[in-house]
Short mmCIF file of N, CA and C and ligand atoms in Angstrom, two decimals:
data_model
loop_
_atom_site.label_atom_id
_atom_site.label_comp_id
_atom_site.label_asym_id
_atom_site.label_seq_id
_atom_site.Cartn_x
_atom_site.Cartn_y
_atom_site.Cartn_z
N MET A 1 -13.47 -3.46 29.60
CA MET A 1 -13.48 -2.63 28.71
C MET A 1 -12.49 -1.22 28.96
N THR A 2 -11.73 -0.48 28.40
CA THR A 2 -10.81 0.61 28.83
C THR A 2 -11.82 1.99 28.72
N PRO A 3 -11.52 3.08 29.43
CA PRO A 3 -12.57 4.34 29.30
C PRO A 3 -12.18 4.51 27.79
N HIS A 4 -13.19 5.56 27.34
CA HIS A 4 -12.88 6.21 25.96
C HIS A 4 -11.71 6.52 25.53
N PRO A 5 -11.06 5.91 24.59
CA PRO A 5 -9.85 6.38 24.40
C PRO A 5 -10.07 7.84 23.41
N ASN A 6 -9.11 8.90 23.63
CA ASN A 6 -9.11 10.00 22.92
C ASN A 6 -7.94 10.40 21.93
N ARG A 7 -7.50 9.22 21.45
CA ARG A 7 -6.45 9.11 20.71
C ARG A 7 -6.04 7.90 19.91
N ILE A 8 -5.71 7.84 18.74
CA ILE A 8 -5.15 6.34 17.93
C ILE A 8 -3.86 6.73 17.36
N THR A 9 -2.96 5.92 17.71
CA THR A 9 -1.83 6.11 17.31
C THR A 9 -1.56 4.59 16.30
N LEU A 10 -0.74 4.78 14.88
CA LEU A 10 -0.33 3.62 14.18
C LEU A 10 0.99 4.20 14.02
N THR A 11 2.10 3.19 14.08
CA THR A 11 3.36 3.23 14.05
C THR A 11 3.86 2.13 13.06
N THR A 12 5.03 2.72 12.55
CA THR A 12 5.63 1.27 11.68
C THR A 12 6.67 0.61 12.44
N PRO A 13 6.78 -0.68 12.09
CA PRO A 13 7.75 -1.37 12.94
C PRO A 13 9.34 -0.94 12.94
N SER A 14 10.08 -1.46 13.71
CA SER A 14 11.66 -0.87 13.87
C SER A 14 12.28 -1.24 12.83
N TRP A 15 12.09 -2.16 12.29
CA TRP A 15 12.87 -2.69 11.02
C TRP A 15 12.63 -1.98 9.73
N PHE A 16 11.54 -1.47 9.94
CA PHE A 16 11.03 -0.59 8.82
C PHE A 16 11.63 0.59 8.80
N ARG A 17 11.75 1.50 9.82
CA ARG A 17 12.36 2.58 10.07
C ARG A 17 13.82 2.72 9.58
N HIS A 18 14.32 1.65 10.19
CA HIS A 18 16.11 1.75 9.67
C HIS A 18 15.94 1.39 8.01
N ARG A 19 15.11 1.07 7.51
CA ARG A 19 15.34 0.65 5.88
C ARG A 19 14.92 1.76 5.24
N VAL A 20 13.80 2.63 5.63
CA VAL A 20 13.23 3.59 5.01
C VAL A 20 14.62 4.87 5.15
N ALA A 21 15.30 4.77 6.48
CA ALA A 21 16.38 5.59 6.38
C ALA A 21 17.29 5.57 5.63
N ALA A 22 17.38 4.39 5.05
CA ALA A 22 18.78 3.96 4.23
C ALA A 22 18.46 4.01 2.73
N LEU A 23 16.96 4.45 2.54
CA LEU A 23 16.64 4.73 0.75
C LEU A 23 17.16 5.67 -0.05
N PRO A 24 17.59 5.61 -0.96
CA PRO A 24 17.97 6.42 -1.96
C PRO A 24 16.95 7.61 -2.00
N GLU A 25 17.46 9.02 -2.16
CA GLU A 25 16.67 10.18 -2.29
C GLU A 25 15.46 9.94 -3.44
N CYS A 26 16.02 9.21 -4.57
CA CYS A 26 14.91 9.23 -5.42
C CYS A 26 15.25 7.75 -6.31
N ILE A 27 14.12 7.00 -6.60
CA ILE A 27 14.16 5.82 -7.62
C ILE A 27 13.52 5.90 -8.77
N SER A 28 14.48 5.88 -9.49
CA SER A 28 13.75 6.37 -11.23
C SER A 28 12.75 5.50 -11.60
N SER A 29 12.89 4.26 -11.59
CA SER A 29 12.46 3.20 -12.65
C SER A 29 11.22 2.69 -12.25
N PRO A 30 10.23 2.59 -12.89
CA PRO A 30 8.68 1.77 -12.10
C PRO A 30 8.75 0.29 -11.64
N GLU A 31 9.79 -0.14 -12.36
CA GLU A 31 10.16 -1.40 -11.90
C GLU A 31 10.96 -1.61 -10.66
N ASP A 32 11.87 -0.58 -10.27
CA ASP A 32 12.89 -0.47 -8.89
C ASP A 32 11.77 0.07 -7.82
N ARG A 33 10.76 0.91 -8.24
CA ARG A 33 10.03 1.39 -7.03
C ARG A 33 9.05 0.11 -6.45
N MET A 34 8.31 -0.59 -7.65
CA MET A 34 7.51 -1.87 -7.09
C MET A 34 8.70 -2.99 -6.48
N ARG A 35 9.85 -2.86 -7.02
CA ARG A 35 10.61 -4.05 -6.53
C ARG A 35 10.98 -3.96 -4.71
N LEU A 36 10.95 -2.46 -4.52
CA LEU A 36 11.51 -2.29 -3.31
C LEU A 36 9.78 -2.14 -2.43
N VAL A 37 8.81 -1.88 -2.96
CA VAL A 37 7.42 -2.17 -2.18
C VAL A 37 7.41 -3.90 -2.28
N LEU A 38 7.74 -4.58 -3.01
CA LEU A 38 7.39 -5.68 -2.96
C LEU A 38 8.45 -6.57 -1.48
N GLU A 39 9.59 -5.81 -1.56
CA GLU A 39 10.73 -6.15 -0.70
C GLU A 39 9.99 -5.80 0.75
N PHE A 40 9.31 -4.69 0.88
CA PHE A 40 8.99 -4.29 2.39
C PHE A 40 7.93 -5.14 2.49
N ALA A 41 6.77 -5.64 1.50
CA ALA A 41 5.71 -6.24 1.82
C ALA A 41 6.23 -7.90 2.71
N ARG A 42 7.33 -8.58 1.77
CA ARG A 42 7.86 -9.89 2.21
C ARG A 42 8.59 -9.62 3.73
N THR A 43 9.38 -8.47 3.70
CA THR A 43 10.15 -8.39 5.08
C THR A 43 8.84 -8.44 6.31
N ASN A 44 7.82 -7.57 5.86
CA ASN A 44 6.84 -7.21 7.02
C ASN A 44 6.34 -8.76 7.59
N VAL A 45 5.89 -9.84 6.55
CA VAL A 45 5.61 -11.02 6.93
C VAL A 45 7.08 -11.67 7.84
N GLU A 46 8.24 -11.76 7.17
CA GLU A 46 9.17 -12.22 7.78
C GLU A 46 9.21 -12.05 9.52
N HIS A 47 8.95 -10.54 9.57
CA HIS A 47 9.19 -10.12 10.91
C HIS A 47 8.14 -10.09 11.71
N ASP A 48 6.88 -10.65 11.40
CA ASP A 48 5.50 -10.97 11.41
C ASP A 48 5.07 -9.41 12.45
N THR A 49 5.41 -8.63 11.52
CA THR A 49 4.84 -7.21 11.74
C THR A 49 3.62 -6.63 11.03
N GLY A 50 2.78 -7.74 10.19
CA GLY A 50 1.79 -7.32 9.66
C GLY A 50 1.72 -8.31 8.20
N GLY A 51 0.60 -7.84 7.53
CA GLY A 51 0.38 -8.76 6.29
C GLY A 51 1.28 -8.52 5.12
N PRO A 52 1.04 -9.18 4.14
CA PRO A 52 2.02 -8.98 3.07
C PRO A 52 1.52 -7.95 2.05
N PHE A 53 1.50 -6.66 2.12
CA PHE A 53 0.87 -5.82 1.57
C PHE A 53 1.89 -4.74 2.25
N ALA A 54 2.53 -3.88 1.31
CA ALA A 54 3.40 -2.62 1.00
C ALA A 54 2.78 -1.57 0.20
N ALA A 55 3.04 -0.14 0.30
CA ALA A 55 2.64 0.85 -0.33
C ALA A 55 3.96 2.05 -0.06
N GLY A 56 4.09 2.85 -1.41
CA GLY A 56 4.97 3.67 -1.54
C GLY A 56 4.63 5.08 -2.32
N VAL A 57 4.95 6.21 -1.64
CA VAL A 57 4.23 7.32 -2.58
C VAL A 57 5.89 7.92 -2.83
N PHE A 58 5.51 8.32 -3.90
CA PHE A 58 6.92 8.88 -4.99
C PHE A 58 6.18 10.27 -5.74
N GLU A 59 7.07 11.10 -5.64
CA GLU A 59 6.87 12.30 -6.84
C GLU A 59 7.07 11.43 -8.32
N ILE A 60 6.02 11.76 -9.09
CA ILE A 60 6.15 11.44 -10.30
C ILE A 60 7.03 12.22 -11.08
N GLY A 61 7.98 11.73 -12.10
CA GLY A 61 8.88 12.28 -12.40
C GLY A 61 10.52 12.20 -11.94
N THR A 62 10.47 12.86 -11.04
CA THR A 62 12.08 12.67 -10.20
C THR A 62 12.08 11.14 -9.42
N GLY A 63 10.95 10.38 -9.28
CA GLY A 63 10.92 9.18 -8.13
C GLY A 63 11.49 9.50 -7.05
N ARG A 64 11.53 11.07 -6.15
CA ARG A 64 11.95 11.00 -5.00
C ARG A 64 10.80 10.26 -4.23
N VAL A 65 11.19 9.78 -3.05
CA VAL A 65 10.60 8.99 -1.90
C VAL A 65 10.21 9.83 -1.06
N VAL A 66 8.57 9.57 -1.01
CA VAL A 66 8.16 10.54 -0.09
C VAL A 66 7.71 9.90 1.18
N ALA A 67 7.27 8.81 1.16
CA ALA A 67 6.80 7.82 2.26
C ALA A 67 6.61 6.27 1.79
N PHE A 68 6.93 5.48 2.82
CA PHE A 68 6.20 4.21 2.67
C PHE A 68 5.53 3.58 3.63
N GLY A 69 4.44 2.47 3.28
CA GLY A 69 3.72 2.10 4.51
C GLY A 69 3.82 0.52 4.36
N VAL A 70 3.48 -0.04 5.23
CA VAL A 70 3.35 -1.68 5.68
C VAL A 70 2.19 -1.77 6.20
N ASN A 71 1.16 -3.10 5.93
CA ASN A 71 0.20 -3.42 6.74
C ASN A 71 0.49 -3.73 8.42
N ARG A 72 -0.46 -2.97 8.93
CA ARG A 72 -0.20 -3.03 10.23
C ARG A 72 -1.65 -3.42 11.19
N VAL A 73 -2.41 -3.97 10.43
CA VAL A 73 -3.55 -4.54 11.19
C VAL A 73 -3.47 -5.56 11.99
N VAL A 74 -3.09 -6.37 12.33
CA VAL A 74 -2.95 -7.45 13.46
C VAL A 74 -2.02 -6.81 14.46
N PRO A 75 -0.97 -6.15 14.46
CA PRO A 75 0.19 -5.43 15.87
C PRO A 75 -1.04 -4.08 16.15
N SER A 76 -1.17 -3.51 15.31
CA SER A 76 -2.22 -2.34 15.49
C SER A 76 -3.43 -2.55 16.68
N GLY A 77 -3.98 -3.79 15.79
CA GLY A 77 -5.69 -3.97 16.25
C GLY A 77 -6.69 -2.98 15.69
N CYS A 78 -6.46 -2.81 14.51
CA CYS A 78 -7.00 -1.81 13.84
C CYS A 78 -7.04 -2.13 12.42
N SER A 79 -8.81 -2.59 11.97
CA SER A 79 -8.76 -3.11 10.91
C SER A 79 -8.23 -2.18 9.38
N SER A 80 -8.24 -0.79 9.92
CA SER A 80 -8.09 -0.06 8.57
C SER A 80 -6.53 0.12 8.27
N ALA A 81 -5.72 -0.42 9.19
CA ALA A 81 -4.32 -0.12 9.13
C ALA A 81 -3.69 -0.73 7.82
N HIS A 82 -4.24 -0.70 6.65
CA HIS A 82 -3.88 -1.11 5.61
C HIS A 82 -2.50 -0.50 4.75
N ALA A 83 -1.48 -1.13 4.12
CA ALA A 83 -0.44 -0.39 3.87
C ALA A 83 -0.83 0.94 3.06
N GLU A 84 -1.69 1.16 2.33
CA GLU A 84 -2.17 2.19 1.74
C GLU A 84 -2.09 3.32 2.24
N ILE A 85 -3.07 3.07 3.39
CA ILE A 85 -3.56 4.03 4.53
C ILE A 85 -2.41 4.60 5.10
N MET A 86 -1.55 3.46 5.38
CA MET A 86 -0.44 4.19 6.14
C MET A 86 0.66 5.10 5.52
N ALA A 87 0.82 4.59 4.01
CA ALA A 87 1.89 5.23 3.24
C ALA A 87 1.21 6.54 2.66
N LEU A 88 -0.08 6.89 2.72
CA LEU A 88 -0.62 8.04 2.41
C LEU A 88 -0.70 9.01 3.61
N SER A 89 -0.92 8.44 4.43
CA SER A 89 -1.05 9.12 6.05
C SER A 89 0.40 9.57 6.31
N LEU A 90 1.11 8.72 5.94
CA LEU A 90 2.58 9.14 6.25
C LEU A 90 3.12 10.39 5.43
N ALA A 91 3.00 10.12 4.27
CA ALA A 91 2.82 11.24 3.15
C ALA A 91 2.39 12.57 3.51
N GLN A 92 1.16 12.66 3.94
CA GLN A 92 0.60 13.81 3.96
C GLN A 92 1.09 14.40 5.28
N LYS A 93 1.57 13.70 6.12
CA LYS A 93 2.25 14.06 7.51
C LYS A 93 3.38 15.01 7.12
N ARG A 94 4.12 14.17 6.33
CA ARG A 94 5.21 14.52 5.92
C ARG A 94 5.58 15.90 5.09
N LEU A 95 4.31 15.98 4.30
CA LEU A 95 4.39 17.23 3.37
C LEU A 95 3.32 18.21 4.04
N GLY A 96 2.85 18.06 5.12
CA GLY A 96 1.68 18.97 6.14
C GLY A 96 0.49 19.25 5.32
N THR A 97 -0.07 18.04 4.77
CA THR A 97 -1.20 18.53 4.04
C THR A 97 -2.28 16.94 3.82
N TYR A 98 -3.36 17.21 3.57
CA TYR A 98 -4.61 16.24 3.50
C TYR A 98 -4.45 16.00 1.96
N ASP A 99 -4.05 17.09 1.25
CA ASP A 99 -4.24 16.82 -0.14
C ASP A 99 -2.48 16.55 -1.32
N LEU A 100 -2.35 15.63 -1.52
CA LEU A 100 -1.04 15.40 -2.08
C LEU A 100 -1.20 15.98 -3.57
N GLY A 101 -2.49 16.18 -4.00
CA GLY A 101 -2.46 16.94 -5.40
C GLY A 101 -2.47 18.46 -4.95
N ARG A 102 -2.02 18.74 -3.97
CA ARG A 102 -2.27 20.60 -4.37
C ARG A 102 -1.31 20.93 -5.22
N ARG A 103 -2.15 22.19 -5.59
CA ARG A 103 -1.22 22.94 -6.85
C ARG A 103 0.24 23.22 -6.76
N ASP A 104 0.36 23.68 -5.43
CA ASP A 104 1.78 23.75 -5.36
C ASP A 104 2.80 22.79 -5.17
N LEU A 105 2.32 21.47 -4.96
CA LEU A 105 3.47 20.41 -5.02
C LEU A 105 3.47 19.67 -6.12
N PRO A 106 4.48 19.01 -6.09
CA PRO A 106 4.85 18.24 -7.59
C PRO A 106 3.79 16.91 -7.48
N PRO A 107 3.36 16.20 -8.49
CA PRO A 107 2.13 15.30 -8.65
C PRO A 107 2.70 14.03 -8.21
N HIS A 108 1.98 13.30 -7.42
CA HIS A 108 2.53 12.24 -6.99
C HIS A 108 2.15 10.99 -6.90
N GLU A 109 2.58 9.52 -7.28
CA GLU A 109 2.28 8.45 -7.48
C GLU A 109 1.98 7.34 -6.13
N LEU A 110 1.38 6.62 -5.92
CA LEU A 110 1.25 5.77 -5.08
C LEU A 110 1.51 4.51 -5.52
N VAL A 111 2.60 3.53 -5.37
CA VAL A 111 2.70 2.16 -5.83
C VAL A 111 2.26 1.09 -4.53
N ILE A 112 1.91 0.16 -5.24
CA ILE A 112 1.20 -0.94 -4.31
C ILE A 112 1.39 -2.28 -4.94
N ASN A 113 1.41 -3.22 -3.95
CA ASN A 113 1.89 -4.65 -4.60
C ASN A 113 0.51 -5.29 -5.16
N TRP A 114 -0.55 -4.74 -5.37
CA TRP A 114 -1.83 -5.15 -5.90
C TRP A 114 -2.89 -4.18 -6.02
N ARG A 115 -3.94 -4.60 -6.67
CA ARG A 115 -5.02 -3.58 -6.70
C ARG A 115 -5.72 -3.26 -5.54
N PRO A 116 -5.68 -2.00 -5.04
CA PRO A 116 -6.19 -1.69 -3.76
C PRO A 116 -7.60 -2.19 -3.13
N CYS A 117 -8.07 -2.60 -1.94
CA CYS A 117 -9.26 -3.06 -1.51
C CYS A 117 -10.30 -2.23 -1.49
N ALA A 118 -11.71 -2.53 -1.36
CA ALA A 118 -12.75 -1.32 -1.37
C ALA A 118 -12.54 -0.12 -0.37
N MET A 119 -11.95 -0.51 0.62
CA MET A 119 -11.62 0.65 1.58
C MET A 119 -10.26 1.52 1.06
N CYS A 120 -9.40 0.79 0.63
CA CYS A 120 -8.03 1.63 -0.06
C CYS A 120 -8.45 2.42 -1.50
N PHE A 121 -9.37 1.79 -1.86
CA PHE A 121 -9.66 2.38 -3.46
C PHE A 121 -10.36 3.72 -2.89
N GLY A 122 -11.10 4.03 -1.93
CA GLY A 122 -11.67 4.94 -1.45
C GLY A 122 -10.61 6.10 -1.28
N ALA A 123 -9.52 5.60 -0.29
CA ALA A 123 -8.36 6.10 -0.04
C ALA A 123 -7.81 6.66 -1.05
N VAL A 124 -7.34 6.20 -1.97
CA VAL A 124 -6.78 6.54 -3.37
C VAL A 124 -7.55 7.96 -3.76
N LEU A 125 -8.64 7.68 -3.90
CA LEU A 125 -9.77 8.54 -4.54
C LEU A 125 -9.50 10.02 -3.35
N TRP A 126 -9.47 10.00 -2.29
CA TRP A 126 -9.40 11.13 -1.43
C TRP A 126 -8.09 11.76 -1.22
N SER A 127 -6.98 11.17 -1.80
CA SER A 127 -6.03 11.46 -1.33
C SER A 127 -5.00 12.49 -2.12
N GLY A 128 -5.56 12.68 -3.26
CA GLY A 128 -4.69 13.70 -4.20
C GLY A 128 -3.76 13.14 -5.16
N ILE A 129 -3.48 11.63 -4.74
CA ILE A 129 -2.46 11.09 -5.97
C ILE A 129 -3.13 11.48 -7.41
N ARG A 130 -2.06 11.53 -8.41
CA ARG A 130 -2.17 11.42 -9.72
C ARG A 130 -2.10 10.20 -10.64
N CYS A 131 -1.21 9.46 -9.92
CA CYS A 131 -0.72 7.95 -10.48
C CYS A 131 -1.08 6.81 -9.81
N LEU A 132 -1.59 5.91 -10.11
CA LEU A 132 -1.39 4.91 -9.41
C LEU A 132 -1.05 3.29 -9.87
N SER A 133 0.10 3.04 -9.49
CA SER A 133 0.90 1.74 -10.13
C SER A 133 0.58 0.57 -9.19
N ILE A 134 0.18 -0.69 -10.07
CA ILE A 134 0.03 -1.66 -9.23
C ILE A 134 0.77 -2.94 -9.97
N ALA A 135 1.06 -4.19 -9.18
CA ALA A 135 1.45 -5.05 -9.98
C ALA A 135 0.36 -5.92 -10.81
N GLY A 136 -0.76 -5.74 -10.09
CA GLY A 136 -1.89 -6.66 -10.94
C GLY A 136 -3.28 -6.22 -10.13
N SER A 137 -4.23 -7.15 -10.75
CA SER A 137 -5.57 -6.49 -10.21
C SER A 137 -6.85 -7.93 -10.47
N GLY A 138 -6.10 -9.07 -10.62
CA GLY A 138 -7.18 -10.08 -11.01
C GLY A 138 -7.42 -10.82 -9.77
N GLN A 139 -7.79 -12.00 -9.87
CA GLN A 139 -8.41 -12.78 -8.46
C GLN A 139 -7.14 -13.47 -7.63
N GLU A 140 -5.63 -13.55 -8.27
CA GLU A 140 -4.65 -13.75 -7.67
C GLU A 140 -4.89 -13.83 -6.09
N LEU A 141 -4.75 -12.45 -6.09
CA LEU A 141 -4.92 -12.29 -4.70
C LEU A 141 -5.50 -12.90 -3.82
N GLU A 142 -6.85 -12.89 -3.72
CA GLU A 142 -7.60 -13.33 -2.92
C GLU A 142 -7.71 -15.03 -3.06
N GLU A 143 -7.45 -15.58 -4.31
CA GLU A 143 -7.44 -16.88 -4.73
C GLU A 143 -5.96 -17.64 -3.72
N LEU A 144 -5.44 -16.85 -4.02
CA LEU A 144 -3.69 -17.31 -3.34
C LEU A 144 -3.76 -17.37 -1.77
N THR A 145 -4.45 -16.27 -1.35
CA THR A 145 -3.92 -16.02 0.18
C THR A 145 -5.17 -16.07 0.94
N GLY A 146 -6.50 -15.84 0.37
CA GLY A 146 -7.60 -16.12 1.21
C GLY A 146 -8.03 -14.62 1.68
N PHE A 147 -7.27 -13.69 1.51
CA PHE A 147 -8.04 -12.28 2.02
C PHE A 147 -9.27 -11.93 0.94
N ASP A 148 -10.05 -11.36 1.94
CA ASP A 148 -11.42 -10.87 1.30
C ASP A 148 -11.16 -9.33 0.92
N GLU A 149 -11.00 -8.78 -0.29
CA GLU A 149 -10.75 -7.32 -0.59
C GLU A 149 -12.13 -6.58 -0.59
N GLY A 150 -13.34 -7.34 -0.56
CA GLY A 150 -14.53 -6.54 -0.46
C GLY A 150 -14.98 -6.18 -1.87
N PRO A 151 -16.11 -5.26 -1.96
CA PRO A 151 -16.58 -5.25 -3.07
C PRO A 151 -16.26 -3.87 -3.86
N ILE A 152 -15.43 -4.41 -4.86
CA ILE A 152 -14.56 -3.27 -5.69
C ILE A 152 -15.38 -2.87 -6.44
N HIS A 153 -15.80 -1.67 -6.75
CA HIS A 153 -16.77 -1.09 -7.70
C HIS A 153 -16.57 -1.19 -9.22
N PRO A 154 -17.47 -2.03 -10.02
CA PRO A 154 -16.93 -2.50 -11.36
C PRO A 154 -16.49 -1.27 -12.24
N GLY A 155 -16.43 -0.37 -11.97
CA GLY A 155 -16.03 0.76 -12.75
C GLY A 155 -14.91 1.19 -12.22
N TRP A 156 -14.42 0.62 -11.28
CA TRP A 156 -13.13 1.49 -10.43
C TRP A 156 -12.08 1.94 -11.26
N LYS A 157 -11.65 1.17 -12.46
CA LYS A 157 -10.73 1.87 -13.72
C LYS A 157 -11.04 3.09 -13.96
N SER A 158 -12.27 3.33 -14.55
CA SER A 158 -12.84 4.43 -15.38
C SER A 158 -12.87 5.36 -14.12
N GLU A 159 -13.32 4.99 -13.09
CA GLU A 159 -13.55 6.02 -11.97
C GLU A 159 -12.33 6.99 -11.80
N LEU A 160 -11.00 6.26 -11.46
CA LEU A 160 -9.87 6.58 -11.39
C LEU A 160 -9.52 7.56 -12.70
N ALA A 161 -9.76 7.05 -13.89
CA ALA A 161 -9.62 8.17 -15.14
C ALA A 161 -10.35 9.25 -14.95
N ARG A 162 -11.71 9.07 -14.51
CA ARG A 162 -12.79 10.39 -14.68
C ARG A 162 -12.18 11.26 -13.72
N ARG A 163 -11.24 11.20 -12.36
CA ARG A 163 -10.51 12.26 -11.65
C ARG A 163 -9.31 12.32 -12.20
N GLY A 164 -8.61 12.18 -13.38
CA GLY A 164 -7.63 12.38 -13.71
C GLY A 164 -6.37 11.44 -12.95
N ILE A 165 -6.79 10.49 -12.44
CA ILE A 165 -5.44 9.56 -11.78
C ILE A 165 -5.30 8.44 -12.90
N GLU A 166 -3.82 8.69 -13.42
CA GLU A 166 -3.52 7.36 -14.42
C GLU A 166 -3.38 6.43 -13.37
N MET A 167 -3.28 5.16 -14.23
CA MET A 167 -2.85 3.92 -13.93
C MET A 167 -1.84 3.25 -14.77
N GLN A 168 -0.91 2.54 -13.89
CA GLN A 168 -0.33 1.71 -14.72
C GLN A 168 -0.32 0.23 -13.96
N GLU A 169 -0.64 -0.70 -14.73
CA GLU A 169 -0.84 -2.00 -14.10
C GLU A 169 0.15 -3.12 -14.77
N GLY A 170 0.37 -3.80 -13.90
CA GLY A 170 1.55 -5.25 -14.63
C GLY A 170 2.55 -5.07 -14.14
N VAL A 171 3.36 -4.10 -12.94
CA VAL A 171 4.48 -4.01 -12.82
C VAL A 171 5.10 -5.05 -11.92
N LEU A 172 6.10 -5.87 -12.45
CA LEU A 172 6.49 -7.35 -11.51
C LEU A 172 5.60 -8.11 -11.51
N ARG A 173 4.21 -8.18 -12.23
CA ARG A 173 3.14 -9.02 -11.70
C ARG A 173 3.90 -10.41 -11.27
N GLU A 174 4.48 -10.92 -11.63
CA GLU A 174 5.11 -12.54 -11.46
C GLU A 174 5.36 -12.43 -10.18
N GLU A 175 6.34 -11.78 -10.05
CA GLU A 175 7.13 -11.45 -8.29
C GLU A 175 6.11 -11.23 -7.50
N ALA A 176 4.95 -10.23 -7.60
CA ALA A 176 4.00 -9.94 -6.77
C ALA A 176 2.88 -11.56 -6.42
N VAL A 177 2.83 -11.76 -7.50
CA VAL A 177 2.03 -13.53 -7.27
C VAL A 177 2.73 -14.65 -6.65
N ASP A 178 4.07 -14.61 -7.00
CA ASP A 178 5.18 -15.43 -6.08
C ASP A 178 5.27 -15.01 -4.84
N LEU A 179 5.06 -13.91 -4.27
CA LEU A 179 4.88 -13.52 -3.09
C LEU A 179 3.84 -13.95 -2.35
N PHE A 180 2.43 -13.82 -2.77
CA PHE A 180 1.47 -14.47 -2.34
C PHE A 180 1.63 -16.06 -2.21
N ARG A 181 2.19 -16.62 -3.09
CA ARG A 181 1.99 -18.02 -2.91
C ARG A 181 2.94 -18.38 -1.69
N TRP A 182 4.08 -17.68 -1.30
CA TRP A 182 5.01 -17.72 -0.53
C TRP A 182 4.07 -17.37 0.72
N PHE A 183 3.58 -16.33 0.74
CA PHE A 183 2.76 -16.21 2.04
C PHE A 183 1.99 -17.18 2.59
N ARG A 184 0.95 -17.61 1.65
CA ARG A 184 -0.11 -18.61 1.83
C ARG A 184 0.97 -19.97 2.19
N SER A 185 1.97 -20.05 1.50
CA SER A 185 2.81 -21.81 1.98
C SER A 185 3.39 -21.32 3.56
N SER A 186 3.57 -20.04 4.18
CA SER A 186 3.96 -19.67 5.45
C SER A 186 3.08 -20.20 6.43
N GLY A 187 1.89 -20.19 6.09
CA GLY A 187 0.68 -20.72 6.92
C GLY A 187 0.05 -19.46 7.95
N ARG A 188 0.79 -18.14 7.72
CA ARG A 188 0.62 -16.80 8.58
C ARG A 188 -0.95 -16.67 8.44
N LEU A 189 -1.59 -16.14 9.53
CA LEU A 189 -3.01 -15.76 9.82
C LEU A 189 -3.15 -14.47 8.73
N VAL A 190 -4.53 -15.08 8.31
CA VAL A 190 -5.51 -14.12 7.19
C VAL A 190 -6.36 -13.48 8.10
N TYR A 191 -6.29 -12.37 8.41
CA TYR A 191 -6.84 -11.61 9.08
C TYR A 191 -8.31 -11.02 8.97
N ASN A 192 -8.99 -11.64 8.17
CA ASN A 192 -10.47 -11.17 7.51
C ASN A 192 -11.34 -11.03 8.99
N ALA A 193 -12.02 -10.16 8.76
CA ALA A 193 -13.35 -9.59 9.71
C ALA A 193 -14.25 -10.93 9.64
N ARG A 194 -15.20 -11.07 10.64
CA ARG A 194 -16.22 -11.91 10.84
C ARG A 194 -15.65 -13.36 11.09
N GLN A 195 -14.45 -13.58 11.54
CA GLN A 195 -13.95 -15.07 11.70
C GLN A 195 -14.56 -15.77 13.05
N GLY A 196 -15.08 -14.72 13.74
CA GLY A 196 -15.68 -15.47 15.34
C GLY A 196 -17.33 -15.40 15.09
ZN1 ZN B 201 -6.90 -1.89 1.73
#
């Protein structure tokens, strides 16, 4: 075992850095935003740089791209390096605040290629985003891929609404399910905990 570390660093892969640098400033349609999230998720798997999940933070209204994230659990050796955590943290770093809902900022949306897991649901609530856009929320993700998404709060949708976070569900649903099917057929690692 190494001495107690005093720093943790999470990084995006090199293909990711080239891709975000080439994105347009704004992406106005919800479908185009999700299409891009699905592209990032698939590319992450193709490059073996993480799991089949990606997320993007956008300004609501203009669709200005603030930050993207992809799953980095295995390459980072960090079980919480989910795409949502990466995207929200990079957006907060870029804007210099822990609160994406700060009054002097435009409202922000988080786009994810499926319902957030138990951990990321909490991260969504703490982040200050005002809208959550997802491709779907059913059992397909767990059934098709074998990932354990954890004990989702049964009232998760009403808890979002209670905090003024709008939800948009079913954006490019079929394309998202196809991605999970393709991931399963690729035979790649499903990195749940408790495997040993
Ligand atoms: Zn998660």
